[in-house]
PDB file of C-alpha atoms and ligand atoms in Angstrom:
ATOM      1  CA  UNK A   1      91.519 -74.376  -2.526  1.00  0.00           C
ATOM      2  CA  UNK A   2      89.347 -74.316  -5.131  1.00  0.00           C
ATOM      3  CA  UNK A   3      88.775 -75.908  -8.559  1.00  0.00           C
ATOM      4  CA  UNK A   4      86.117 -77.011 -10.916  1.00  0.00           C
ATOM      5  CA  UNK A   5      84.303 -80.091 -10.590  1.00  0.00           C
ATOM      6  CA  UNK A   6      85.753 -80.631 -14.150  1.00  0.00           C
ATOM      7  CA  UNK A   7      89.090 -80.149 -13.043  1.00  0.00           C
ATOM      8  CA  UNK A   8      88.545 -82.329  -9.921  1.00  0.00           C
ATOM      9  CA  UNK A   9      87.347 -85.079 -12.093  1.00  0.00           C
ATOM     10  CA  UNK A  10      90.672 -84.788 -14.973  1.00  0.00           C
ATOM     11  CA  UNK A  11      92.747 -84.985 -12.285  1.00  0.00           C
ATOM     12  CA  UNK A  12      91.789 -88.455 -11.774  1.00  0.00           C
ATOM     13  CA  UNK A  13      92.629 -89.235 -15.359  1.00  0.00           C
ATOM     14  CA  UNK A  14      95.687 -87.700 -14.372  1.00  0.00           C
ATOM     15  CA  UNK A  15      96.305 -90.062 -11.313  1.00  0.00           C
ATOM     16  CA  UNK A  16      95.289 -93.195 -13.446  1.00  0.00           C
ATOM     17  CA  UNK A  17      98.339 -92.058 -16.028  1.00  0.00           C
ATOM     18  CA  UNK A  18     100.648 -91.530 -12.585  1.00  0.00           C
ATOM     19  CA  UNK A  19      99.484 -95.256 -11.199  1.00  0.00           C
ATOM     20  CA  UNK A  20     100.659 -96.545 -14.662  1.00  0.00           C
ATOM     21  CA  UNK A  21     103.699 -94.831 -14.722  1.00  0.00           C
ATOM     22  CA  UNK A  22     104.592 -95.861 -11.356  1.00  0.00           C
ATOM     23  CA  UNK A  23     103.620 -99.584 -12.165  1.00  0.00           C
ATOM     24  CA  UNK A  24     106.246 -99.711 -14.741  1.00  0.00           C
ATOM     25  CA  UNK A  25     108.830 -97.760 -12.996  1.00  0.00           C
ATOM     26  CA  UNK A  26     108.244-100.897 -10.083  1.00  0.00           C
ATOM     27  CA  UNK A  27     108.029-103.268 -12.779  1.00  0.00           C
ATOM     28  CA  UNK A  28     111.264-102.125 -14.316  1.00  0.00           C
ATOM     29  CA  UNK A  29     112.745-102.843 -10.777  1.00  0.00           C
ATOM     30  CA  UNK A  30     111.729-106.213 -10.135  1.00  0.00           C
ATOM     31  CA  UNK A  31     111.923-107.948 -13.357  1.00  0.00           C
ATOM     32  CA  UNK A  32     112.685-111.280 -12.594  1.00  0.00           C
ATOM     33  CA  UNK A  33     115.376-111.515 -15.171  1.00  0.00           C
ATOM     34  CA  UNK A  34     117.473-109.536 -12.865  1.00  0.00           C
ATOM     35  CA  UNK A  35     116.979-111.779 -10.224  1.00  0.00           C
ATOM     36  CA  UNK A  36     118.014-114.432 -12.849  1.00  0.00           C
ATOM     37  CA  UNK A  37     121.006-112.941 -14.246  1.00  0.00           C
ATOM     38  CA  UNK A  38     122.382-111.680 -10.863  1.00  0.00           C
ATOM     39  CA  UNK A  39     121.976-115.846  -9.956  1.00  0.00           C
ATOM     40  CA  UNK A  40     123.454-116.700 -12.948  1.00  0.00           C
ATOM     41  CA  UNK A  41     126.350-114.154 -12.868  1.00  0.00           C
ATOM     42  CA  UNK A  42     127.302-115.499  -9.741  1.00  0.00           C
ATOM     43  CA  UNK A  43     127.311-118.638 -10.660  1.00  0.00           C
ATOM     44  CA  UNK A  44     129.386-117.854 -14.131  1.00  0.00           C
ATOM     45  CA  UNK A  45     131.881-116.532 -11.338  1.00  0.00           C
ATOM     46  CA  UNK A  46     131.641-119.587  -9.395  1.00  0.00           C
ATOM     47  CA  UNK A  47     132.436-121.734 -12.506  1.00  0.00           C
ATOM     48  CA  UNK A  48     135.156-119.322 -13.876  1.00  0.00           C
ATOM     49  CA  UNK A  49     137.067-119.830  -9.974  1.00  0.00           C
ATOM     50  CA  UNK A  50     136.629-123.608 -10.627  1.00  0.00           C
ATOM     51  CA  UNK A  51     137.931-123.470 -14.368  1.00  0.00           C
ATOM     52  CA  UNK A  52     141.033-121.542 -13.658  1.00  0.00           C
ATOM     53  CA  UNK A  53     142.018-124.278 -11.205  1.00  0.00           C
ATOM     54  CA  UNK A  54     141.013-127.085 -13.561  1.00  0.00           C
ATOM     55  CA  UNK A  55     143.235-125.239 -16.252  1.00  0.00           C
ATOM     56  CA  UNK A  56     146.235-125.183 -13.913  1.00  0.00           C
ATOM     57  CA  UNK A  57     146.161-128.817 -12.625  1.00  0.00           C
ATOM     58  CA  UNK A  58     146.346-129.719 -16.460  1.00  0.00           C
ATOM     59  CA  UNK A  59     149.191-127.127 -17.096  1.00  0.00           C
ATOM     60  CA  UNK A  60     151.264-128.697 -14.019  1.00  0.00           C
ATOM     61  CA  UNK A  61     150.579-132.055 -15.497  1.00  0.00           C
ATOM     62  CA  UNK A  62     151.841-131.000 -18.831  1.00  0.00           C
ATOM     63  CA  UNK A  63     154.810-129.157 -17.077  1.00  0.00           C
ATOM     64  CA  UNK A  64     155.443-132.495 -15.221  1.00  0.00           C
ATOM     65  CA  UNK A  65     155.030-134.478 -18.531  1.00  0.00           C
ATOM     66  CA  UNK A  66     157.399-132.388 -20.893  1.00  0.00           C
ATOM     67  CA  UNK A  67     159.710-132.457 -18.161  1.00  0.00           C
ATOM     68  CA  UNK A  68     159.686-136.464 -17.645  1.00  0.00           C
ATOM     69  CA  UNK A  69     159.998-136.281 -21.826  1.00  0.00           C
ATOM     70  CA  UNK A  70     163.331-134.404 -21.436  1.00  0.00           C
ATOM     71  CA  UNK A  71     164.494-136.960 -18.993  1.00  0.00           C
ATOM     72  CA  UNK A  72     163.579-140.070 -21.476  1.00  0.00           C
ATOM     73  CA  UNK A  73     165.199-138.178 -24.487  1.00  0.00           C
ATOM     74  CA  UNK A  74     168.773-137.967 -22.352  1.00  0.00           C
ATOM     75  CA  UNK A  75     168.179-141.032 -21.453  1.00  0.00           C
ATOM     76  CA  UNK A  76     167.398-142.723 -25.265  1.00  0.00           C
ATOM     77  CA  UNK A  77     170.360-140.616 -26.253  1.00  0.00           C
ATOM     78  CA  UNK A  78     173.092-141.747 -24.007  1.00  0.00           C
ATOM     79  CA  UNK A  79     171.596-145.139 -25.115  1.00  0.00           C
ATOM     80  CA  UNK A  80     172.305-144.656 -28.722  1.00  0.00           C
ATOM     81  CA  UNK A  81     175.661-143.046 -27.494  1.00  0.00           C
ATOM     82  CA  UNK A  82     176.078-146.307 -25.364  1.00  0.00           C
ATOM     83  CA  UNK A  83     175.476-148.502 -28.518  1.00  0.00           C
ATOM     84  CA  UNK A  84     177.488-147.145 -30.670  1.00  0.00           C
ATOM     85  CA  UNK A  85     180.357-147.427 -28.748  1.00  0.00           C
ATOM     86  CA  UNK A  86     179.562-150.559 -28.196  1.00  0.00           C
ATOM     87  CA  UNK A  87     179.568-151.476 -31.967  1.00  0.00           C
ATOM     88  CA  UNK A  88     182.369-149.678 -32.542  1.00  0.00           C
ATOM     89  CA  UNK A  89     184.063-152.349 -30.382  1.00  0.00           C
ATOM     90  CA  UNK A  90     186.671-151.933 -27.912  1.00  0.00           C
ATOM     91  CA  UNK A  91     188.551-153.836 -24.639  1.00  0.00           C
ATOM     92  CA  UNK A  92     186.416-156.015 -22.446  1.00  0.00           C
ATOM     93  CA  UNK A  93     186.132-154.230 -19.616  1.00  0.00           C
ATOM     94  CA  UNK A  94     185.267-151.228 -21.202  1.00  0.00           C
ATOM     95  CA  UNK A  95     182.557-153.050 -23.238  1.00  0.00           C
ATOM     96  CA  UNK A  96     181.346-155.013 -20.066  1.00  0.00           C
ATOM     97  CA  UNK A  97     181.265-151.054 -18.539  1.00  0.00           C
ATOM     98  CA  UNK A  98     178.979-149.829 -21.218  1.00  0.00           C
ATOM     99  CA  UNK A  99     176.799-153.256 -21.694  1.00  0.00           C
ATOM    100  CA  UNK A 100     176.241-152.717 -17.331  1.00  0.00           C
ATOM    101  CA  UNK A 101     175.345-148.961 -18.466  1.00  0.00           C
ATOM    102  CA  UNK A 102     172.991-150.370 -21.061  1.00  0.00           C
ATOM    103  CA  UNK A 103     171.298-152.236 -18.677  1.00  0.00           C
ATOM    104  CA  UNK A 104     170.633-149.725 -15.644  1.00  0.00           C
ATOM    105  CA  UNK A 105     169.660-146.881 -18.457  1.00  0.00           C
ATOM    106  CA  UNK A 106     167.007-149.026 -19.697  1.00  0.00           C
ATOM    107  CA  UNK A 107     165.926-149.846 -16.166  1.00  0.00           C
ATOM    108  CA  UNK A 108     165.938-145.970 -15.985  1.00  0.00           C
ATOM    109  CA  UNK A 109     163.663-145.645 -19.122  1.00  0.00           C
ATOM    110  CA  UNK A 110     161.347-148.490 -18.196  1.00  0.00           C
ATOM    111  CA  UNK A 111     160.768-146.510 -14.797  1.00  0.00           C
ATOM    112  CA  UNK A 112     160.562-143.042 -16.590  1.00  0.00           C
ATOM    113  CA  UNK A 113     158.181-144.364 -19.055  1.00  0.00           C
ATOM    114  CA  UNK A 114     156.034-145.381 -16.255  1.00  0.00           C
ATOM    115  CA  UNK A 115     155.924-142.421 -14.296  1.00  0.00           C
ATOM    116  CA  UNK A 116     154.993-140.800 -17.556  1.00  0.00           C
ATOM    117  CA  UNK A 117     152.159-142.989 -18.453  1.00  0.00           C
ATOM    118  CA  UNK A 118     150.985-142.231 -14.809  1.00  0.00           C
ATOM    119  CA  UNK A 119     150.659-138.696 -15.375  1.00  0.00           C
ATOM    120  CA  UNK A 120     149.357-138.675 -18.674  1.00  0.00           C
ATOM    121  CA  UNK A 121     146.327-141.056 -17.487  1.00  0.00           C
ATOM    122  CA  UNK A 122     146.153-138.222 -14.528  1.00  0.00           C
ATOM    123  CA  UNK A 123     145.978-135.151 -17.240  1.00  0.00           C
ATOM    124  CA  UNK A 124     142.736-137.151 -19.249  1.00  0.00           C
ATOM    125  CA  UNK A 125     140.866-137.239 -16.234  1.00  0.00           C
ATOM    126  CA  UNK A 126     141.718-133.532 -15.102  1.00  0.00           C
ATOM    127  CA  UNK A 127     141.218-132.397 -19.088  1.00  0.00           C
ATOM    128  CA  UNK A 128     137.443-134.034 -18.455  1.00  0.00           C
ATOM    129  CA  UNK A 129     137.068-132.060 -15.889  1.00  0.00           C
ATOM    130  CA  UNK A 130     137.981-129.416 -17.658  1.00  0.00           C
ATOM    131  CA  UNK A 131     136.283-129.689 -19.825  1.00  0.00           C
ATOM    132  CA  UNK A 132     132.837-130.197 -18.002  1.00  0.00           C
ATOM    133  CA  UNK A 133     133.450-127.007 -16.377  1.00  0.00           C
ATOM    134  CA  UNK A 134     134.142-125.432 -19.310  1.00  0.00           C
ATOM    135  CA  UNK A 135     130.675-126.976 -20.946  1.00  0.00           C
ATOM    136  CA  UNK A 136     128.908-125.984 -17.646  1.00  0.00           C
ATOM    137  CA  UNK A 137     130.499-122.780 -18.034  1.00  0.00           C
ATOM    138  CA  UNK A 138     128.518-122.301 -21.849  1.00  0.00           C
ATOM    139  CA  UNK A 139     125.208-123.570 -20.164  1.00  0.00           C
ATOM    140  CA  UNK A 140     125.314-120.879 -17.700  1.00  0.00           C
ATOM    141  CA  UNK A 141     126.895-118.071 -20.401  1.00  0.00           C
ATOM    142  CA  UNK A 142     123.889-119.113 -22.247  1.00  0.00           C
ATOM    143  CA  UNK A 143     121.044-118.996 -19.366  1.00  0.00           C
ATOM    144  CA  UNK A 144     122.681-115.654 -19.263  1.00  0.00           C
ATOM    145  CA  UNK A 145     122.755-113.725 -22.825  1.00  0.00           C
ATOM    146  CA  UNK A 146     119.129-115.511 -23.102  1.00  0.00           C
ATOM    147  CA  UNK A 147     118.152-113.532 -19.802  1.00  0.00           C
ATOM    148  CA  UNK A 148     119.384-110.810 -20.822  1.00  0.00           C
ATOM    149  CA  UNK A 149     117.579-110.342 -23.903  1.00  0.00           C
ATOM    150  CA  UNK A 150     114.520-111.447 -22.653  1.00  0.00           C
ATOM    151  CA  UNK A 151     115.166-108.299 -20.022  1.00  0.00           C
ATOM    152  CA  UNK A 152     115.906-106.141 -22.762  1.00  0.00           C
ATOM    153  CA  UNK A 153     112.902-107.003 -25.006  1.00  0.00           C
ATOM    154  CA  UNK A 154     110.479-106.384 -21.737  1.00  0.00           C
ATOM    155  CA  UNK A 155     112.501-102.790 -20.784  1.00  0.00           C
ATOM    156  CA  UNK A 156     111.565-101.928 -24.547  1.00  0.00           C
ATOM    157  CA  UNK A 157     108.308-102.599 -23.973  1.00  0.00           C
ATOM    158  CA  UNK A 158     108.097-100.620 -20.873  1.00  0.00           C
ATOM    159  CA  UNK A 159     109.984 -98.050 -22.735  1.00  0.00           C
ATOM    160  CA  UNK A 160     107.178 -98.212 -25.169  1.00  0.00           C
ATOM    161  CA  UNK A 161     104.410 -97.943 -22.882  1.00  0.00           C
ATOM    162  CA  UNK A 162     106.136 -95.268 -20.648  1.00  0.00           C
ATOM    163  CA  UNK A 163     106.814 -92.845 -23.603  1.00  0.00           C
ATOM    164  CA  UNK A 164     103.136 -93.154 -24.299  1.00  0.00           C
ATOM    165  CA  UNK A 165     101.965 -92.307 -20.846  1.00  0.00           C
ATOM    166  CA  UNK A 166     103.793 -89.805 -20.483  1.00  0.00           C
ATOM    167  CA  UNK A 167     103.433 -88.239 -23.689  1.00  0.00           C
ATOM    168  CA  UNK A 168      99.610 -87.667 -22.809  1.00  0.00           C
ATOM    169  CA  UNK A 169     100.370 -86.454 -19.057  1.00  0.00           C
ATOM    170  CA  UNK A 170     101.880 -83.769 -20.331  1.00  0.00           C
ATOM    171  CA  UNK A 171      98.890 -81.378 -22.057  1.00  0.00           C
ATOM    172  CA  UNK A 172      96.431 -83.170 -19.787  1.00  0.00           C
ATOM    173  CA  UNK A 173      98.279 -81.760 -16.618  1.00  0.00           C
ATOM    174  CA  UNK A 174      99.066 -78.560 -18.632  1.00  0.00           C
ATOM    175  CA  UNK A 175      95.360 -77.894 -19.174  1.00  0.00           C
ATOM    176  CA  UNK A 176      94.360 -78.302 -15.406  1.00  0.00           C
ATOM    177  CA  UNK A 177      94.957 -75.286 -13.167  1.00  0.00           C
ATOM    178  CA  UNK A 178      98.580 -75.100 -12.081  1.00  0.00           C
ATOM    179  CA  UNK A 179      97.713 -74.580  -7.578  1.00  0.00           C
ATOM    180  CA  UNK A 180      95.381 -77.700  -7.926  1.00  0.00           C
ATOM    181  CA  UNK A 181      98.346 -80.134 -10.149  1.00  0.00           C
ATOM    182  CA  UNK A 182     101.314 -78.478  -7.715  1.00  0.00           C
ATOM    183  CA  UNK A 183      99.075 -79.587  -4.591  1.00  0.00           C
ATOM    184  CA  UNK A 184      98.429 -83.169  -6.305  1.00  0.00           C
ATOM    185  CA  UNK A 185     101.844 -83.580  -7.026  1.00  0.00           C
ATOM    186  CA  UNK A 186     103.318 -83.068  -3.595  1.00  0.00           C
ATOM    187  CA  UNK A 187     100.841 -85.163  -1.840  1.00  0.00           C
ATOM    188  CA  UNK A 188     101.190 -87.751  -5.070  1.00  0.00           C
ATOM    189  CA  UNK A 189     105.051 -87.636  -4.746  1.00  0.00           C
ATOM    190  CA  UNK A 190     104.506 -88.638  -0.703  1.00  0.00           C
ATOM    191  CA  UNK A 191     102.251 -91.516  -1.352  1.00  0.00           C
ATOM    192  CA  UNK A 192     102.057 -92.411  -4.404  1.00  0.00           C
ATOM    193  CA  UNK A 193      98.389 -90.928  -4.579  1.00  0.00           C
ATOM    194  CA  UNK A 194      97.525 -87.652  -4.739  1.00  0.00           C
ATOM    195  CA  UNK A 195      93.591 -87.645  -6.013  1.00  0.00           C
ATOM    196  CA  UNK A 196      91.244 -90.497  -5.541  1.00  0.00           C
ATOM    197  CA  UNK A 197      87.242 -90.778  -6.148  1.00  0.00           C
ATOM    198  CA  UNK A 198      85.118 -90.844  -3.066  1.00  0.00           C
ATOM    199  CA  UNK A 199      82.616 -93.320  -3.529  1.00  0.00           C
ATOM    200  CA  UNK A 200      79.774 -94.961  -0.909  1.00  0.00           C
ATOM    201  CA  UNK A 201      80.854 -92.672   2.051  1.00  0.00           C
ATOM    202  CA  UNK A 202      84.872 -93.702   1.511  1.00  0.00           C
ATOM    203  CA  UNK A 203      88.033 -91.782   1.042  1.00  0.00           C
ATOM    204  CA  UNK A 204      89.656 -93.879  -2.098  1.00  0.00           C
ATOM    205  CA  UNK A 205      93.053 -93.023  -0.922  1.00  0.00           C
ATOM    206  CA  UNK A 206      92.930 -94.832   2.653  1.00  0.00           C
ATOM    207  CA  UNK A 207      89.862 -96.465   1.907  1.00  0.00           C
ATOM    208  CA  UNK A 208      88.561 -95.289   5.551  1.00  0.00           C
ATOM    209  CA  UNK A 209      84.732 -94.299   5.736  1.00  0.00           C
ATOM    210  CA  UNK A 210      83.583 -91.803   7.097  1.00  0.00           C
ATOM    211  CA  UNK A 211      80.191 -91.028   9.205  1.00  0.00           C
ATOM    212  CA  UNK A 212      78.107 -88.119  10.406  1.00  0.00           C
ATOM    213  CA  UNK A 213      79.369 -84.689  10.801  1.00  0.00           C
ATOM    214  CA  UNK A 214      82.871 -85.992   8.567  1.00  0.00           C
ATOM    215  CA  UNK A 215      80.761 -87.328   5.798  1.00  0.00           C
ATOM    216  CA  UNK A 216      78.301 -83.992   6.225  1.00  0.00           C
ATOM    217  CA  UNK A 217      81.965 -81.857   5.687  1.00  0.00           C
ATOM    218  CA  UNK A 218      81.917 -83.683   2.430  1.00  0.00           C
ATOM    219  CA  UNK A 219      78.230 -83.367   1.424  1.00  0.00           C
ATOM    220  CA  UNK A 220      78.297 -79.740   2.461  1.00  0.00           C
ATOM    221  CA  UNK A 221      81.083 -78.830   0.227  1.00  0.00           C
ATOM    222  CA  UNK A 222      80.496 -76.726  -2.435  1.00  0.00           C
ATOM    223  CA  UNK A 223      81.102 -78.192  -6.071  1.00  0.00           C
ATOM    224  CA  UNK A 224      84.137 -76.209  -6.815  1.00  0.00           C
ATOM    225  CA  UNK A 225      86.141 -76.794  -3.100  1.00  0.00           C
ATOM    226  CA  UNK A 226      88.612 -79.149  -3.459  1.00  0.00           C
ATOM    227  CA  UNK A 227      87.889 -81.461  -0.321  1.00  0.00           C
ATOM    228  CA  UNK A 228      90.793 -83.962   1.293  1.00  0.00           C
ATOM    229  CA  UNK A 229      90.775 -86.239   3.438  1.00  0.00           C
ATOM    230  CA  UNK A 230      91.513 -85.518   7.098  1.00  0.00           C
ATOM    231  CA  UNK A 231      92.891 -88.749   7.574  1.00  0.00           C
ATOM    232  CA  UNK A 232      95.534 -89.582   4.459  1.00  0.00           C
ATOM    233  CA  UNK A 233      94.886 -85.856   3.241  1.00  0.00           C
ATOM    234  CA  UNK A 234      94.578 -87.057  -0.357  1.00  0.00           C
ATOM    235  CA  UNK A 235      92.368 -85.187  -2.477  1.00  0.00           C
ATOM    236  CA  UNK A 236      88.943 -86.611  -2.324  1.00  0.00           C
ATOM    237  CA  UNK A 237      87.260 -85.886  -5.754  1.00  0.00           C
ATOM    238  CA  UNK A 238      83.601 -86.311  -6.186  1.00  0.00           C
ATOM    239  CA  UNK A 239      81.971 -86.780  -8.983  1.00  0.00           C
ATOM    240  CA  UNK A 240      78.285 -88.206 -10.165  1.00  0.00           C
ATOM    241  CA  UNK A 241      79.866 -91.765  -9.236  1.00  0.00           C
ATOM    242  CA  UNK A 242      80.810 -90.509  -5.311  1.00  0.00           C
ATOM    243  CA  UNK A 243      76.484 -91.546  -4.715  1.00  0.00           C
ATOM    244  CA  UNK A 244      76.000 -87.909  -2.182  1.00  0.00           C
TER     245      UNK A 244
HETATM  246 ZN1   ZN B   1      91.948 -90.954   2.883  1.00  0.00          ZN
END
């Protein structure tokens, strides 16, 4: 193939605007926000797991508290009921009947109260748990949102920079002969790099030097052939830097 040495030498302007490009697309990939918010998202899944449970020991509490609640209220009603009777007056036995009631249903609310008293010192302790979890919970929602928008500021910016790379690759590789960019691009799209400068006797692809009748290929060459390496087969481009 052949190309001017003018060409040859744009094309490397044109790999330096590729290199870019394909530094940001890699930089894009492995931010390490993402690494951060995938940790972090985890965790928030962790925490929301250990919430959920801390949420239902506190509603079985409560269950078991309204519940004990009910049983006091009978309790402090057939009291009252109890009482009245009782004031009301009545034959001995009966009155001895109710004042033995008395007795055992405030036996029954002593107990009852106790219970309850238990449970309700159980339901402040699982309530502080809950309510760690749910503070750990923020943290970590937090960590998040601020990694998040730290990753979105920095995919702006590459954004930015890409938009502006790009926007010059266009007419540069438009100006250069379309055989010489469709050859770049295929070895470029292979390895990453399709043209590199040959400098002190060395392919800058694959960085391998070459000696004698290789290196006399080179030297031999006429201005407008475009050389490649045998080795990487990048397209060696030599210009007044190359020293031949
Ligand atoms: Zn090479």
């Amino acid at each position: 193939m052949k190309a001017s040495p003018e060409a040859q030498r744009r094309l490397l302007d044109l790999q330096a605007i590729d290199t870019t490009l394909a530094q940001l697309a890699h930089k894009r990939r492995s931010l390490p926000e993402l690494a951060e918010i995938d940790t972090v998202s985890r965790e928030l899944s962790a925490l929301e797991d250990e919430r959920v449970r801390a949420q239902v020991a506190v509603d079985d509490l409560d269950r078991d508290i309204t519940r004990f609640e009910k049983d006091i209220e009978q309790v402090r009603l057939r009291k009252e009921r109890d009482k009245t009777r009782l004031d009301a007056g009545g034959a001995l036995r009966e009155i001895e009947g109710l004042q033995h009631e008395l007795a055992t249903l405030n036996r029954r609310q002593s107990e009852l109260e106790d219970a309850e008293l238990e449970l309700m010192e159980k339901r402040e302790t699982a309530e502080a748990t809950l309510n760690e979890v749910r503070s750990r919970l923020d943290a970590a929602s937090g960590r998040r949102a601020a990694a998040e928008q730290r990753r979105d500021e920095v995919l702006a910016d590459i954004a930015k920079e890409e938009e502006f790379k790009s926007s010059s690759r266009g007419p540069l590789a438009a100006d250069l002969p379309a055989d010489l960019v469709a050859l770049y691009d295929k070895i470029r799209l292979e390895s990453g790099l399709g043209a590199a400068l040959f400098r002190s006797g060395r392919c800058g692809g694959c960085r391998i030097e070459l000696y004698g009748a290789d290196l006399n290929r080179v030297k031999a060459a006429a201005a407008d052939d475009v050389v490649r390496c045998e080795e990487c087969r990048r397209i060696m481009v030599r210009t007044a830097e190359s020293g031949l």
